[in-house]
Short mmCIF file of the C-alpha atoms (twelve columns), coordinates in Angstrom:
data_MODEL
# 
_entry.id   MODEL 
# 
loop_
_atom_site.group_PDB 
_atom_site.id 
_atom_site.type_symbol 
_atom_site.label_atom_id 
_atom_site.label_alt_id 
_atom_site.label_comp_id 
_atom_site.label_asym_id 
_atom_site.label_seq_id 
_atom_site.Cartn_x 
_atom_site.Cartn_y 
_atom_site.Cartn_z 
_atom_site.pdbx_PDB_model_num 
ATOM 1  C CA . UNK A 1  -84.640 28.226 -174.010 1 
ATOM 2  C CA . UNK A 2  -88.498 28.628 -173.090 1 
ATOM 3  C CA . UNK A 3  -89.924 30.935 -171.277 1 
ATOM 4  C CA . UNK A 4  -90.383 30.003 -167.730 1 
ATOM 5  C CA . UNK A 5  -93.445 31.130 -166.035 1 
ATOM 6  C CA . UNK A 6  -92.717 33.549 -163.174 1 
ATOM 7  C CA . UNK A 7  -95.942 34.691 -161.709 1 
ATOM 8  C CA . UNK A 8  -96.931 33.357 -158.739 1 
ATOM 9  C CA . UNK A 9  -93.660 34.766 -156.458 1 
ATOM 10 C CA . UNK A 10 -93.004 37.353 -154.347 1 
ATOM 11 C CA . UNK A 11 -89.506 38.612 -154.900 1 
ATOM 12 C CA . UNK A 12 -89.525 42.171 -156.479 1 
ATOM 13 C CA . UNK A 13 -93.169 42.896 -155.291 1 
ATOM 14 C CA . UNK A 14 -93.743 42.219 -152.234 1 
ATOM 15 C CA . UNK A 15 -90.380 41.149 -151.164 1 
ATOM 16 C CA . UNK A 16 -88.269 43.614 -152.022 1 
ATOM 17 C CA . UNK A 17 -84.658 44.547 -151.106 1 
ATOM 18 C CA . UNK A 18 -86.069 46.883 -148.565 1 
ATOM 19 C CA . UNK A 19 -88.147 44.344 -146.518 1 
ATOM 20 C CA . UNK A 20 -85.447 42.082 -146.493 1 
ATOM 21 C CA . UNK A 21 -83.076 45.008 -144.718 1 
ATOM 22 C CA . UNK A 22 -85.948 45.995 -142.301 1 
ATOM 23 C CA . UNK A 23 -85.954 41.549 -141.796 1 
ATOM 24 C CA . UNK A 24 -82.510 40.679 -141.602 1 
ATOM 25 C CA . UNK A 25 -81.255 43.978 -139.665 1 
ATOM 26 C CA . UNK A 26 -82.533 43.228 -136.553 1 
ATOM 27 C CA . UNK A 27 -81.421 39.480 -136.261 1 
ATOM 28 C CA . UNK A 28 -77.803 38.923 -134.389 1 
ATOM 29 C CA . UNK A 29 -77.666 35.307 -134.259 1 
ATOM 30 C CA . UNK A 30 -76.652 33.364 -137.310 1 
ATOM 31 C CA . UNK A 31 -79.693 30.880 -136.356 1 
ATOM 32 C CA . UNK A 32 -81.940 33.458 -136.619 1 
ATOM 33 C CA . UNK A 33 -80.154 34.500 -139.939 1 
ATOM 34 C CA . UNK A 34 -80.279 31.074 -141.138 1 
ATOM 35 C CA . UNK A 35 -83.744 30.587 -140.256 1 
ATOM 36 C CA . UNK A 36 -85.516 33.398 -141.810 1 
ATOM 37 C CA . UNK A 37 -83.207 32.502 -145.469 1 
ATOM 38 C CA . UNK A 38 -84.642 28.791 -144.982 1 
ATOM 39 C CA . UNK A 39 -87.747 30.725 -144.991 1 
ATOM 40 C CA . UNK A 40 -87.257 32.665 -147.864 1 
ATOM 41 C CA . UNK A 41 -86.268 30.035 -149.680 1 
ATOM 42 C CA . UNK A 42 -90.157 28.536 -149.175 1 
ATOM 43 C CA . UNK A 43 -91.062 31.114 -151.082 1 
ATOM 44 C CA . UNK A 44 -89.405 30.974 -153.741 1 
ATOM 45 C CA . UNK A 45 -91.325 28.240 -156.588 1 
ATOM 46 C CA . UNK A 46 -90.064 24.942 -157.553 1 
ATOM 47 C CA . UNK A 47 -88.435 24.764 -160.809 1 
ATOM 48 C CA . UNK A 48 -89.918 22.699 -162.955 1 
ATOM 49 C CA . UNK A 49 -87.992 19.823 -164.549 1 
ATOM 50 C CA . UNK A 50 -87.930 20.862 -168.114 1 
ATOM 51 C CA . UNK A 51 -86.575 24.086 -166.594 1 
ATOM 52 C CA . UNK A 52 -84.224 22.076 -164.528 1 
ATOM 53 C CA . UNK A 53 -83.340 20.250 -167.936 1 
ATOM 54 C CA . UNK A 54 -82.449 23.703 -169.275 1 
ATOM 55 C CA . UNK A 55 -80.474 25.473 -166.651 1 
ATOM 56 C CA . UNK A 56 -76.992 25.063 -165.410 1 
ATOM 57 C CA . UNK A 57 -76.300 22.686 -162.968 1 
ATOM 58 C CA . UNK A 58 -73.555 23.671 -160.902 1 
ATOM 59 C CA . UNK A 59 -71.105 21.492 -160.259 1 
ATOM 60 C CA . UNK A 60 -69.135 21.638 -157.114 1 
ATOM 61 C CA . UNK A 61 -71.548 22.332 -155.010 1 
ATOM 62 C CA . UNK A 62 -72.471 20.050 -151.900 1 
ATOM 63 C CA . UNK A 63 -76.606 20.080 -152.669 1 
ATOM 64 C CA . UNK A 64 -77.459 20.411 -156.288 1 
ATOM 65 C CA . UNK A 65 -78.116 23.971 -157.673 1 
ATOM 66 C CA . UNK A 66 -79.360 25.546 -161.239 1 
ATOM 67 C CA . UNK A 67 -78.981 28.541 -162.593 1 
ATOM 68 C CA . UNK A 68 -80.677 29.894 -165.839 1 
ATOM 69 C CA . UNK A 69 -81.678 33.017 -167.337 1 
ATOM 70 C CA . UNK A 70 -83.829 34.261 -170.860 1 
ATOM 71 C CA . UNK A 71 -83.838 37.154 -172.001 1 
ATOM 72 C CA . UNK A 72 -86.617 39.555 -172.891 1 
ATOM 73 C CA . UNK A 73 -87.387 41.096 -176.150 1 
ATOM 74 C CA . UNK A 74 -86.421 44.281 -174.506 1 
ATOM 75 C CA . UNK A 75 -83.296 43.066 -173.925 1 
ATOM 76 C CA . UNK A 76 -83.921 42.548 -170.134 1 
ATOM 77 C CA . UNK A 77 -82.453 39.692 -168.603 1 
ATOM 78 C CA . UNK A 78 -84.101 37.608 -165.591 1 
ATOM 79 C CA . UNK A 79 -82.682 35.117 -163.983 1 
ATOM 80 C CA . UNK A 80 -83.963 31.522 -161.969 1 
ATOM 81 C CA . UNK A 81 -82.839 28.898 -159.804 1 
ATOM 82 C CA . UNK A 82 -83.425 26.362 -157.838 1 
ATOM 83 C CA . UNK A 83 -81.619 24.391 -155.314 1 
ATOM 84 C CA . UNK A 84 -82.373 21.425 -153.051 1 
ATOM 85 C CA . UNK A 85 -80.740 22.998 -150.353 1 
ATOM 86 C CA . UNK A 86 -83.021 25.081 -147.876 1 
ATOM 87 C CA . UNK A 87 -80.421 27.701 -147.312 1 
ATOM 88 C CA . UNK A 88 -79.152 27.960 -150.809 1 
ATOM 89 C CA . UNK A 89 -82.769 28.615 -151.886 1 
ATOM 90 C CA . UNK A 90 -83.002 31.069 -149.473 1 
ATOM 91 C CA . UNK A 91 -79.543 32.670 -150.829 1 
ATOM 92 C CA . UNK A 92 -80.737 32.510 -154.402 1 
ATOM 93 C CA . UNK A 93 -84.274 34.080 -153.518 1 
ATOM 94 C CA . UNK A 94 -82.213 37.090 -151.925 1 
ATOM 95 C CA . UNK A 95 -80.038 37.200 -154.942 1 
ATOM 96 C CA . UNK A 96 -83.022 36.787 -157.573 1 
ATOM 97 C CA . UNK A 97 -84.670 40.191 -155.371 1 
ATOM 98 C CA . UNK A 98 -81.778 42.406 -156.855 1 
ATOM 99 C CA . UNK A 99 -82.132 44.555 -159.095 1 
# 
């Protein structure tokens, strides 16, 4: 599988699992929840189509989502995604912040 090309995003930097507590523990309407993962999800880049190509497509979902990973010569594992849904991107930029 090659290599994607990561740099560019935020998540693990300067969104980290601690600025998304201190964003989402304030919010008490599901809109509000909704709206800030739709904005996450912005932020996370487009996968390119070769990438697209290369990663899972997950079947059974209602928008189109894939998942792919390579692994480091250390061993380390990192994982991408994409999906055409705004809130699903936003779900899989939260999930692609832990660590």
């Amino acid at each position: 599988m090659t290599n994607p090309q990561f740099a560019g995003h935020p998540f693990g930097t300067t969104v980290t699992a601690e600025t998304l507590r201190n964003t989402f523990a304030p919010l008490t309407q599901w809109e509000d929840k909704y709206r800030q993962l739709i904005m996450l999800g912005k932020q996370l880049p487009a996968l390119p189509d070769e990438l697209k190509a290369q990663a899972k497509e997950i079947a059974g979902c209602e928008n189109r989502v894939w998942l792919g990973y390579t692994v480091a010569e250390n061993g380390k594992m990192h994982f991408f995604g994409d999906s055409e849904g705004r809130i699903v991107r936003g779900l899989l930029a939260v999930l692609f912040d832990c660590r």
